[in-house]
Coordinates of C-alpha atoms in Angstrom, one line a residue:
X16 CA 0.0 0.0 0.0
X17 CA 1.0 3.5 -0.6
X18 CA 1.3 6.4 1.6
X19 CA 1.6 10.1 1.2
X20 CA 4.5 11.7 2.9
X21 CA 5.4 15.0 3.9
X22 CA 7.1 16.0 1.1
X23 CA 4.0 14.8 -1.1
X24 CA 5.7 11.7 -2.5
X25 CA 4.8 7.9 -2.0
X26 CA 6.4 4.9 0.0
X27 CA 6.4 1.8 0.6
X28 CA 4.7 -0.2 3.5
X29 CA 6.2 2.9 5.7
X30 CA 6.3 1.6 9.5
X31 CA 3.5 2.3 12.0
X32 CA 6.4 4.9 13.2
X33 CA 6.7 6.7 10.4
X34 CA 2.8 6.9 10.0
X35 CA 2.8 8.3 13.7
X36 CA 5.3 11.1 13.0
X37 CA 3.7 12.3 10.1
X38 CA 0.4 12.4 12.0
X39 CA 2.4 14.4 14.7
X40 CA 3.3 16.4 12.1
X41 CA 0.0 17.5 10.9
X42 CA -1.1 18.1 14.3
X43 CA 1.9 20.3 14.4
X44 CA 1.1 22.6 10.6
X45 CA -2.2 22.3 12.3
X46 CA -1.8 24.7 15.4
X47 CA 1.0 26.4 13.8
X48 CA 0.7 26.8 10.2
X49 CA 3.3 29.6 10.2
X50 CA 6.0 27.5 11.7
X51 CA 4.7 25.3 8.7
X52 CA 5.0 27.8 6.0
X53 CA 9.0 28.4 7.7
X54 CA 9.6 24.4 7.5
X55 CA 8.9 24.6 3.8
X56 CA 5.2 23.4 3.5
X57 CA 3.1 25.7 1.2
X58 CA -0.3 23.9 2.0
X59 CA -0.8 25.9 5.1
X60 CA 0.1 29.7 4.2
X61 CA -2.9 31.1 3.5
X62 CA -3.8 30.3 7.2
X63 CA -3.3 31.9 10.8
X64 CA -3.2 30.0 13.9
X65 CA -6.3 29.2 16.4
X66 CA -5.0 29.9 20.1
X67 CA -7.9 30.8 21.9
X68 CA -8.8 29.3 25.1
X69 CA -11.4 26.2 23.7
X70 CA -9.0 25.8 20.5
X71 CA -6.2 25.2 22.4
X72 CA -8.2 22.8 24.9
X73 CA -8.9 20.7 21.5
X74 CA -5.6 20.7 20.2
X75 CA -3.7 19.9 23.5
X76 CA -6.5 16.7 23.5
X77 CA -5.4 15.6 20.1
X78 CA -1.5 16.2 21.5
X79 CA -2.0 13.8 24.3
X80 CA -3.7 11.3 22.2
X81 CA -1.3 11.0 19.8
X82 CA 1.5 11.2 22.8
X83 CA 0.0 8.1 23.9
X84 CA 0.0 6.2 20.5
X85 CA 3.4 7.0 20.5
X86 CA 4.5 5.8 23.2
X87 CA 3.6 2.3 22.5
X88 CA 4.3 2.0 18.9
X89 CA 6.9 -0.6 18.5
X90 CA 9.8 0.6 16.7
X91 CA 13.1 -1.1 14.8
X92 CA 16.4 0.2 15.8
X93 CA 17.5 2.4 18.2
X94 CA 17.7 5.3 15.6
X95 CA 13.9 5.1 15.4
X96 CA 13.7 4.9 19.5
X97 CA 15.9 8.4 19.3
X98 CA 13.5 9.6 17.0
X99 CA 10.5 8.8 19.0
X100 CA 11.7 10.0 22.0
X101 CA 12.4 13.3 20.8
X102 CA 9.1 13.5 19.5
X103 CA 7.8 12.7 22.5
X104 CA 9.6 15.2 24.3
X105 CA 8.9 18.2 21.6
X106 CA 5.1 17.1 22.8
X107 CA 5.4 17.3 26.1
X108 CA 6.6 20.4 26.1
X109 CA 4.1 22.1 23.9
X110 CA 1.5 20.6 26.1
X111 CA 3.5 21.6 29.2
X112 CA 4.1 25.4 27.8
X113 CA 0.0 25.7 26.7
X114 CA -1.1 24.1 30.2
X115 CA 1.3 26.0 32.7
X116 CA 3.1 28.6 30.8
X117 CA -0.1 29.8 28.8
X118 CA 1.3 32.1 25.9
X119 CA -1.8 32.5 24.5
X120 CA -3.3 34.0 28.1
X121 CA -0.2 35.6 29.4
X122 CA 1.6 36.9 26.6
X123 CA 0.6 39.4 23.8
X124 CA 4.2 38.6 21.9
X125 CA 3.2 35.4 21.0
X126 CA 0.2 36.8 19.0
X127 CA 1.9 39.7 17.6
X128 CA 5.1 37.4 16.7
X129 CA 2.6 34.6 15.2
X130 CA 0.7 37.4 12.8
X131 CA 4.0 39.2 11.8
X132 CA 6.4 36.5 11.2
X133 CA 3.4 34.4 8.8
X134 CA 4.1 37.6 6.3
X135 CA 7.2 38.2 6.6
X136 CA 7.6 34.6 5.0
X137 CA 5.6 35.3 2.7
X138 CA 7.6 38.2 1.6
X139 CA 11.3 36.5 1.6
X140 CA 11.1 32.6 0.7
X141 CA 12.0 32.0 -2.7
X142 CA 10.6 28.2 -3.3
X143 CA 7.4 29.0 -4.1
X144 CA 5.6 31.0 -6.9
X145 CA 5.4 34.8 -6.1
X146 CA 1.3 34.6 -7.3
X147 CA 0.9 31.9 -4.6
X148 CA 2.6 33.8 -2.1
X149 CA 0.9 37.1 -3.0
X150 CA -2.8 35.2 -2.4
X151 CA -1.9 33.5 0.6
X152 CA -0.4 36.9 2.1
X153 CA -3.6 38.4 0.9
X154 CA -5.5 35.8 2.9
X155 CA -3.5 36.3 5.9
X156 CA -3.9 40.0 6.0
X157 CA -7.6 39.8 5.9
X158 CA -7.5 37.0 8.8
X159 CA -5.2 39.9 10.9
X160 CA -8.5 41.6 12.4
X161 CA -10.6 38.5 13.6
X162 CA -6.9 37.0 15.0
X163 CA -6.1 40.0 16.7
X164 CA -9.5 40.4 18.2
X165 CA -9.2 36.7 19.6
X166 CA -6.0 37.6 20.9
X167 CA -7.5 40.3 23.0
X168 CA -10.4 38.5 23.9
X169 CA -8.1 35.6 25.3
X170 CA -5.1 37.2 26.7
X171 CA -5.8 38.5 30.4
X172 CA -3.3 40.7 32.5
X173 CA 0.1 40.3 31.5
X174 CA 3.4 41.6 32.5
X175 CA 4.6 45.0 31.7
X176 CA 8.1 43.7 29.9
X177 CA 5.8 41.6 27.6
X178 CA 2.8 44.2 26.9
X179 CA 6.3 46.6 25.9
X180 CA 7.9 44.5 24.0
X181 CA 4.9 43.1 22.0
X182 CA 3.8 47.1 21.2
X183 CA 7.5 47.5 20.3
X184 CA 7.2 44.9 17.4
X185 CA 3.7 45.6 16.5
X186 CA 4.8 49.3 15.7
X187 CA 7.6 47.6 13.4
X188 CA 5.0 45.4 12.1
X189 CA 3.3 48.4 10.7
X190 CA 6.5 48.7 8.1
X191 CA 5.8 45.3 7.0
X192 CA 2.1 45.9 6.4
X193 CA 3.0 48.4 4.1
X194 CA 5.9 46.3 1.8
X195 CA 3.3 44.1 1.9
X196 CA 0.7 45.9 0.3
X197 CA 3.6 47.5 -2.7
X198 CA 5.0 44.0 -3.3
X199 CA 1.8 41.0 -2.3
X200 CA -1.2 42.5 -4.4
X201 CA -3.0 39.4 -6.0
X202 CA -3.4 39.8 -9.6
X203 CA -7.3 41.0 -10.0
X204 CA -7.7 41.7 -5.8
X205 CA -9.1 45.5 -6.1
X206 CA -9.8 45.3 -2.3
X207 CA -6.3 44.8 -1.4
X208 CA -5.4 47.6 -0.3
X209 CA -8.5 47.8 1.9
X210 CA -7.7 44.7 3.2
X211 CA -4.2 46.1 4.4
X212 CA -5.1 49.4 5.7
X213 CA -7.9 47.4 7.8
X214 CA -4.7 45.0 9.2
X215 CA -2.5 48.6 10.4
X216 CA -5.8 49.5 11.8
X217 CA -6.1 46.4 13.2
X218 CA -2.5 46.7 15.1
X219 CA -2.8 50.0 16.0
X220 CA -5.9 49.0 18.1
X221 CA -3.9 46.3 19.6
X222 CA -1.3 48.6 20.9
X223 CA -3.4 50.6 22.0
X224 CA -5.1 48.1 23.9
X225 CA -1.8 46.7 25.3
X226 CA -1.3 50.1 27.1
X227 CA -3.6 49.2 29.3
X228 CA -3.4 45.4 29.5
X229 CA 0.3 45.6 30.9
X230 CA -1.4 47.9 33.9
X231 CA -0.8 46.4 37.3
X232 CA 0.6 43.1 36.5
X233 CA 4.0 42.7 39.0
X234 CA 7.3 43.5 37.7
X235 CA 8.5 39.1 37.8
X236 CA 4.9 38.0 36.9
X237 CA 7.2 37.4 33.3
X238 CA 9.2 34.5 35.7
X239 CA 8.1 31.0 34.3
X240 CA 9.2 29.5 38.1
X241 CA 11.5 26.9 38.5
X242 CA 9.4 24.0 38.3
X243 CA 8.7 25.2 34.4
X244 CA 11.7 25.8 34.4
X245 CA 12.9 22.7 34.9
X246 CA 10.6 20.6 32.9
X247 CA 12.0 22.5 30.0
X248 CA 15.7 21.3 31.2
X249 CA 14.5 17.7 31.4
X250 CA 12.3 17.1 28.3
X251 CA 13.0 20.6 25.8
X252 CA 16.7 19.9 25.7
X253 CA 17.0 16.7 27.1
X254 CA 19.6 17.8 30.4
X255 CA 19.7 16.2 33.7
X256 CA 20.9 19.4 34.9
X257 CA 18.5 22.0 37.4
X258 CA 18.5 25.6 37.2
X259 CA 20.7 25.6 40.7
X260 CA 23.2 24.0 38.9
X261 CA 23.4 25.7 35.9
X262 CA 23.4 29.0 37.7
X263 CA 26.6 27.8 39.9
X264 CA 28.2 26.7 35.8
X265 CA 27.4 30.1 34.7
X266 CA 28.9 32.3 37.3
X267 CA 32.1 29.7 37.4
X268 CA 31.9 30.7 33.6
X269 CA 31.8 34.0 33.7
X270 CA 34.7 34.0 36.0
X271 CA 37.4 31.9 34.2
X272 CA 36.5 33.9 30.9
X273 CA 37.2 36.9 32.5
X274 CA 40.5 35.6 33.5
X275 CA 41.1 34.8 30.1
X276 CA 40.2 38.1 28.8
X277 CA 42.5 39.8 31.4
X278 CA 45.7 37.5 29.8
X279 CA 44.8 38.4 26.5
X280 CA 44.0 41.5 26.9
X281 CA 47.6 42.3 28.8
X282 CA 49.4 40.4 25.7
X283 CA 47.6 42.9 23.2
X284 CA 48.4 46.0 25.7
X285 CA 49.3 45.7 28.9
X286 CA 48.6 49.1 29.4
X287 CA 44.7 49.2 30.2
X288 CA 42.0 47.0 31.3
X289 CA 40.6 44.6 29.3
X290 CA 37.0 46.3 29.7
X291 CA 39.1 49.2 28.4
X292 CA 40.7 47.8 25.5
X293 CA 37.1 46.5 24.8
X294 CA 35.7 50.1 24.5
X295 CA 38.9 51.2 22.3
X296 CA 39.2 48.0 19.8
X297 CA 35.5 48.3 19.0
X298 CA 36.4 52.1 17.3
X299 CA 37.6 50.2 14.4
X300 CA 34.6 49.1 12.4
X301 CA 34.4 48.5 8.6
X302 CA 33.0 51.8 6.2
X303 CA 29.0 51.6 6.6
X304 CA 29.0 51.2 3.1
X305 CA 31.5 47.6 2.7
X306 CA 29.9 46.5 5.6
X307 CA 28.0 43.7 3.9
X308 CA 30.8 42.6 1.6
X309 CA 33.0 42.4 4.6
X310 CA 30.7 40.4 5.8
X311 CA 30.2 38.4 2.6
X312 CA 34.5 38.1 2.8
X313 CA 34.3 36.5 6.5
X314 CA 31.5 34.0 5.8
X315 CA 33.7 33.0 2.0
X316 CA 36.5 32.6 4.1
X317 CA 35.1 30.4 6.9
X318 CA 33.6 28.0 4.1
X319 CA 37.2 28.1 2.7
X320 CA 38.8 27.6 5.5
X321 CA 36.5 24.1 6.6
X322 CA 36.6 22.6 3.4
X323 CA 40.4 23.1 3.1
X324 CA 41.1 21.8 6.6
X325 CA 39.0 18.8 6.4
X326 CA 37.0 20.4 9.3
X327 CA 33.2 18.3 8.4
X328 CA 32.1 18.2 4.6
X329 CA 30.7 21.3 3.1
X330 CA 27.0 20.1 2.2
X331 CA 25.2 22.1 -1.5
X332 CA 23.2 25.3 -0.4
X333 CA 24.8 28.9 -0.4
X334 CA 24.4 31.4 1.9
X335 CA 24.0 35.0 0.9
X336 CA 24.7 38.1 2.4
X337 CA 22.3 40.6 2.2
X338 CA 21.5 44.3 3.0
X339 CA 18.6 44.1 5.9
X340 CA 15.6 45.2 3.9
X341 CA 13.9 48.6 5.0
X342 CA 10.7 46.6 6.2
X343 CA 12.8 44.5 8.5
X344 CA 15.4 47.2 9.8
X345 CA 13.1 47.8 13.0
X346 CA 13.4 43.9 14.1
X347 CA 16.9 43.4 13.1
X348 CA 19.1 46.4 14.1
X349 CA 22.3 44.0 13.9
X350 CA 22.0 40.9 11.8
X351 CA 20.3 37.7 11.7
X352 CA 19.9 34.2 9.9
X353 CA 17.2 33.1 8.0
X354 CA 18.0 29.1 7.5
X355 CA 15.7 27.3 4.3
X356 CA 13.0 25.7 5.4
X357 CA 13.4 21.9 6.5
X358 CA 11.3 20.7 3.4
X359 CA 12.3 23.2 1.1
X360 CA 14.1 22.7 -2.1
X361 CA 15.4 25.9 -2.1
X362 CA 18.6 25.2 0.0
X363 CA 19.9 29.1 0.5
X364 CA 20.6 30.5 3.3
X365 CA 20.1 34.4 4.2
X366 CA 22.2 36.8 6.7
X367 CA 21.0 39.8 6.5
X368 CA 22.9 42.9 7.9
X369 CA 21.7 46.0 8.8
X370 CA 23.7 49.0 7.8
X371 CA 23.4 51.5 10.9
X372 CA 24.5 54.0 8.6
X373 CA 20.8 54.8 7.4
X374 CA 19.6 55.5 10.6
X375 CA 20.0 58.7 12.9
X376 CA 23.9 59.5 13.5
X377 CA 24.5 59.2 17.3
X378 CA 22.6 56.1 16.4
X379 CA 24.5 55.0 13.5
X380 CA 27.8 55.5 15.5
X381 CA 26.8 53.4 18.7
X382 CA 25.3 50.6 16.5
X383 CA 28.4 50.3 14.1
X384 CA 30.4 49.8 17.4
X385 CA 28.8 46.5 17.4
X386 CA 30.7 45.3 13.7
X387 CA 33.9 46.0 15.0
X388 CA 36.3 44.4 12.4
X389 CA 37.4 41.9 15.6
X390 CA 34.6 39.9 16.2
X391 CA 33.7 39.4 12.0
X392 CA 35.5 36.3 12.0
X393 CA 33.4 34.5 14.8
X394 CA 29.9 36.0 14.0
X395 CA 31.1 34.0 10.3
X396 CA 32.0 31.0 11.6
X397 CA 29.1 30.7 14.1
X398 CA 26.1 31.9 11.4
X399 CA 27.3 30.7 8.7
X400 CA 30.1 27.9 8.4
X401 CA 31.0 25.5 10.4
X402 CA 28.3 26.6 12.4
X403 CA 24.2 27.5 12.1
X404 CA 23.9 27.2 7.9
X405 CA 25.9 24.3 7.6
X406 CA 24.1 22.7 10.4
X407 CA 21.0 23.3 9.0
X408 CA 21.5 22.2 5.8
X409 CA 22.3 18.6 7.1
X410 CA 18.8 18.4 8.8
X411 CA 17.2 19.5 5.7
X412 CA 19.0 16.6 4.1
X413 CA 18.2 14.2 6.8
X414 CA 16.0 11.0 5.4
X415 CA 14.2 10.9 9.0
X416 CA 11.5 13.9 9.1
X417 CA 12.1 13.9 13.0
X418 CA 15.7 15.1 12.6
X419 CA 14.4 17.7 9.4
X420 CA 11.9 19.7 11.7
X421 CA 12.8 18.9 16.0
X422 CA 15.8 20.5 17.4
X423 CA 16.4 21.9 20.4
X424 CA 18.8 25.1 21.3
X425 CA 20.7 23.2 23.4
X426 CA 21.9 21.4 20.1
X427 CA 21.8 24.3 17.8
X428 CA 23.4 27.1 19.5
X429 CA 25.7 24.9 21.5
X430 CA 27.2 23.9 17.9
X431 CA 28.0 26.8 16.7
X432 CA 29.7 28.3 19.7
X433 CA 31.6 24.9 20.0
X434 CA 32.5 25.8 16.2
X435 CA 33.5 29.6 17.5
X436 CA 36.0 27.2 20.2
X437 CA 36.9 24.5 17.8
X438 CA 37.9 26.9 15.1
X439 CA 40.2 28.9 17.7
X440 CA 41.8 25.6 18.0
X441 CA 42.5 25.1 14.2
X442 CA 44.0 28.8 14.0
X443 CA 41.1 30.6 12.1
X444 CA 41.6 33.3 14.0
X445 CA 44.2 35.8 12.5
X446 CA 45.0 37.9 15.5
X447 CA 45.1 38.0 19.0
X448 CA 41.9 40.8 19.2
X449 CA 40.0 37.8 16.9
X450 CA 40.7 35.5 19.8
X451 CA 39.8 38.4 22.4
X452 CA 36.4 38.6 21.3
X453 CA 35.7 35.2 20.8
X454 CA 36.7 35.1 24.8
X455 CA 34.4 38.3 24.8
X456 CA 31.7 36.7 23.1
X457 CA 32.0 33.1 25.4
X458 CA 31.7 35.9 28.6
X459 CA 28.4 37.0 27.0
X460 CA 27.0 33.8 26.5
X461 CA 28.0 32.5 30.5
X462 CA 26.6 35.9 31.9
X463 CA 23.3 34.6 29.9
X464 CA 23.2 31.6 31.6
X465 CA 23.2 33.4 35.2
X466 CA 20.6 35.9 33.6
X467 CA 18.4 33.4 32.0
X468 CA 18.0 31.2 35.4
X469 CA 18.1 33.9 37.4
X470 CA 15.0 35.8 36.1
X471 CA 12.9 32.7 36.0
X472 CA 13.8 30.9 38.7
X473 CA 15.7 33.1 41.7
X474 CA 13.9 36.0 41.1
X475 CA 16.3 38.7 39.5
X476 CA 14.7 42.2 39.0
X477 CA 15.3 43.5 35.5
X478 CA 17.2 46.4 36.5
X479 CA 20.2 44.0 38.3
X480 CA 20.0 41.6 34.9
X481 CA 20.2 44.9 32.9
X482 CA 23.6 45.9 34.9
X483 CA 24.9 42.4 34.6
X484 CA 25.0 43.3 30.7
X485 CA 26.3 47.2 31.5
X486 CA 28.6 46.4 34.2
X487 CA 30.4 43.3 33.2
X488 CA 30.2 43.4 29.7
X489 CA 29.9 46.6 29.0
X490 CA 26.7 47.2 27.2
X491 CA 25.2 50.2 26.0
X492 CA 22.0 50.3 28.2
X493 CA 19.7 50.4 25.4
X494 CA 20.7 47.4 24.3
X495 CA 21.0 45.7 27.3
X496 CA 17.4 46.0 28.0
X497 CA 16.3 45.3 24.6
X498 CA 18.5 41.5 25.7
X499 CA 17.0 41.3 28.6
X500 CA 13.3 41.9 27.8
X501 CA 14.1 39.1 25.2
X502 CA 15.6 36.9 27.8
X503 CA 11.9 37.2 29.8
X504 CA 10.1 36.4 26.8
X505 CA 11.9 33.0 25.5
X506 CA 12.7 31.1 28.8
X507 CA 15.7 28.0 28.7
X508 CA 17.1 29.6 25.6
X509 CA 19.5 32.0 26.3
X510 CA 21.2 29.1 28.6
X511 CA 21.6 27.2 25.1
X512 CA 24.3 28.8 24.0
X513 CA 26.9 28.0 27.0
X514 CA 25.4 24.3 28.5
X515 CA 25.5 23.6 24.9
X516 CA 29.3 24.1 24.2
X517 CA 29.7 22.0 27.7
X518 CA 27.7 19.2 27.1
X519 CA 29.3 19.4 22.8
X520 CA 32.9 19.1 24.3
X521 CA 32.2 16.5 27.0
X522 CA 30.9 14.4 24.3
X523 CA 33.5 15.1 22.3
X524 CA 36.4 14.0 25.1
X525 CA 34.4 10.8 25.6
X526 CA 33.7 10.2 21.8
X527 CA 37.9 10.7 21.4
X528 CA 37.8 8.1 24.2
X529 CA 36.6 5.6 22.8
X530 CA 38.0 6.1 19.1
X531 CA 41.6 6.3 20.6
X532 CA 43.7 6.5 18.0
X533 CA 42.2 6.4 15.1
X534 CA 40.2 9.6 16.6
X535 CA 39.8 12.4 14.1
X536 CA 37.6 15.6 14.9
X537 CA 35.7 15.4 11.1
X538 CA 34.0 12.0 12.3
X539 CA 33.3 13.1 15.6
X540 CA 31.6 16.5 13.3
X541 CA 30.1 14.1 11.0
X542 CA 28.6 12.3 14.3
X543 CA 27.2 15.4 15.7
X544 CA 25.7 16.6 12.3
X545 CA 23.6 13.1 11.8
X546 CA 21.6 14.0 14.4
X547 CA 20.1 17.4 12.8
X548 CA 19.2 19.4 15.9
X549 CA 18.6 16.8 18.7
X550 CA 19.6 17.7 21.8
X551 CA 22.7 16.5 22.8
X552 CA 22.5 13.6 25.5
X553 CA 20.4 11.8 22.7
X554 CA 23.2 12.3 20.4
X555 CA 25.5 10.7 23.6
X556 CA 22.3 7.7 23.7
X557 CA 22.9 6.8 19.6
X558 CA 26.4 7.0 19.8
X559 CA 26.8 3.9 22.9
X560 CA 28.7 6.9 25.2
X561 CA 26.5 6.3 28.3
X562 CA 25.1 9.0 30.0

């Protein structure tokens, strides 16, 4: 017997497995048909999401029942047991985040987010045709309204920080409406324009009504607590690991880095401090206008530089460096990457960069601070390649859809700051400043960890995670609270980036173990990389390397 599969061919006599994931899958496009339209699927984009109160009651039923099937489905190999139980977990924690976290209830970003990110899709993928995505933008423009009225019909108090932050990105939402409406029109659709006015209308309204929604709610009533917190630990990224022990890691972290950046920083000039030398290397920025092709130059030579030391195979897919378009400056005031879509047979990559030299000058200056010509190298490496495209690209080419579409931070962003490590190691770096603010970087990642686990768990007020940021690392203040109000929003990420590189190196000493000496890092990379984005103690499980 045939069946379909997700990428809309047929197999075989597929396993009762493989008929179970697909269904979780649907369930998944389902709820979230923008996360579907991101993975690659055009079926769903002319849709928005259903998150009020009795929808998600009905979905989180259908979650559970399938959670249960899956449970006892019997399965081959231990590859398909991986498989499962990561599916499992990336259930569970849906369930758990709807049930006790309540988004939908609590906070307005995960509307706003939902609403905006479902057209700015529409407006950048390339692997689909620009008349399909100019109806299904169309359609999700005229759904904006009726969304954004369940939203405020569902959501009830909610923290300041959140009802801030999500007005923030609906007022940058408004640009988007607008490129929209130049570049979407359906061919024939007079009411268009109607249609997109009515959406800014629409978010205006929203805002407004998050002035008073934010009113009252206590300054922690963002905190997740610490038995959330910890659930996500366990089953989200797979970590035995609490929050009280991940604290301790980070602020042992963020004191050996700083001893690091001390030596370094009296081999480069023994002269000043290396908070100091900080503030006077990052005066030396590329021209506003080569910013992007220095950019483009740094990501060139990281691919180079892997494929000529044998680092991990360089997969097919480019990755192109772009100016950050107009519409998108207001969410992206540094850079970012957009990876191709799991199912996607487009395979490009984007960075986009935002030129600060557009904005206002005082502005412009402070912002272009952040490009210093010191850190190119490992922002490269760690976007681009060895690190988040090249990663992605071998989950998109993964045969098991688990591995394609579930990954966990711990997994994703621990790679590629093991890659900004494991790349020192190999002599990428061309200077001593390069390796300075790789160290720089690391400190920022191990003061998240304190933040991140502070915030949720020990109750840290935003103005002492705020002068974490200022004090230590020495962030502007406007940017340190634009981190931190994204640190109370996306709980158990920012962690990621730090327990990641821990958990990536300890696997690596034991995998080197047990190779002995016919160890060589590009199968311990090719290892890693077969799992897609799993986190990393089932990568340990497949691998026989105990817990």
């Amino acid at each position: 017997m045939k069946h379909s599969s997700q990428d809309g061919g047929t197999v075989e006599q597929r396993s009762a497995l493989a008929e179970l994931v697909d269904s979780c899958l649907d369930l998944k496009w389902h709820l979230d048909p923008v996360e579907a339209t991101e993975a690659g699927l055009s079926q769903h984009d002319h849709r928005l999401g259903a998150f009020g109160v009795a929808d998600i009651k009905h979905a989180l039923a259908a979650l559970k029942s399938i959670s249960a099937a899956l449970e006892s489905v019997p399965v081959e190999s231990l590859d398909d047991e991986i498989d499962r139980t990561a599916l499992l977990n990336d259930l569970r924690i849906t369930v758990h985040r709807f049930e006790h976290e309540r988004p939908h209830e609590r906070n307005p970003i995960f509307w706003v987010s939902h609403v905006l990110n479902g057209l700015y899709l529409l407006l950048v993928i390339r692997d689909r045709p620009h008349d399909h995505r100019c109806r299904a933008a169309a359609e999700r423009i005229r759904s904006l309204p009726r969304f954004l009225e369940y939203a405020r019909d569902t959501l009830g108090p909610v923290p300041r920080v959140f009802a801030d932050t999500a007005i923030e990105i609906a007022g940058a939402g408004m640009m988007l409406l607008q490129q929209a409406k130049q570049e979407m029109q359906p061919a024939g659709d007079e009411s268009f324009d109607i249609a997109c006015s009515e959406g800014a209308d629409a978010l205006a309204a929203f805002s407004q009504h998050l002035q008073s929604l934010g009113e009252g709610e206590d300054e922690g009533g963002f905190a997740i607590g610490e038995g959330a917190f910890n659930f996500r630990l366990n089953y989200e990224h797979a970590l035995q690991a609490t929050a009280t022990e991940l604290a301790r890691y980070g602020v042992a972290l963020v004191e050996a880095t700083e001893r690091e950046l001390r030596d370094l920083a009296s081999q480069i000039d023994g002269s000043i401090l290396w908070p100091d030398l900080v503030d006077r290397l990052r005066d030396e920025y590329p021209p506003p206008e080569q910013l992007v092709m220095t950019y483009a130059s740094e990501m060139e030579r990281s691919r180079s530089f892997v494929a000529s030391n044998d680092v991990v195979p360089v997969p097919p897919g480019a990755l192109e460096v772009v100016e950050t378009p107009e519409f998108l400056r207001p969410m992206i005031p540094f850079a970012a990457y957009q990876p191709p879509g799991a199912f996607s047979e487009d395979r490009t990559g984007l960075f986009y960069v935002t030129d600060p030299g557009k904005g206002e000058l005082q502005s412009s200056e402070r912002l272009m601070r952040d490009h210093c010509v010191h850190e190119l190298a490992c922002t490269a490496l760690h976007e681009g390649y060895p690190g988040h495209h090249l990663q992605f690209l071998n989950a998109q080419a993964h045969p098991s859809l688990v591995r394609k579409v579930i990954g966990s931070p711990i997994a994703i962003e621990g790679w590629a700051l093991y890659c900004e490590e494991m790349m020192g190691e190999l002599g990428f770096y061309r200077t001593l400043e390069e390796v300075f603010f790789q160290k720089l970087a690391l400190l920022w990642r191990a003061a998240r960890v304190v933040i991140d686990v502070g915030l949720h768990t020990q109750g840290m007020p935003l103005e002492e995670a705020v002068s974490l940021l200022t004090d230590r690392l020495h962030f502007d203040k406007l940017s340190a609270e634009a981190e931190v109000r994204r640190y109370c929003a996306h709980p158990a990420y920012q962690l990621c980036y730090a327990v990641g590189l821990r958990e990536i190196q300890s696997l690596r000493k034991d995998f080197q173990e047990a190779a002995g000496s016919g160890y060589a890092d590009r199968d311990f990379h090719n290892a890693v990389l077969s799992y897609g984005g799993l986190p990393v103690s089932l990568m340990r499980w497949g691998m026989g390397l105990g817990d």
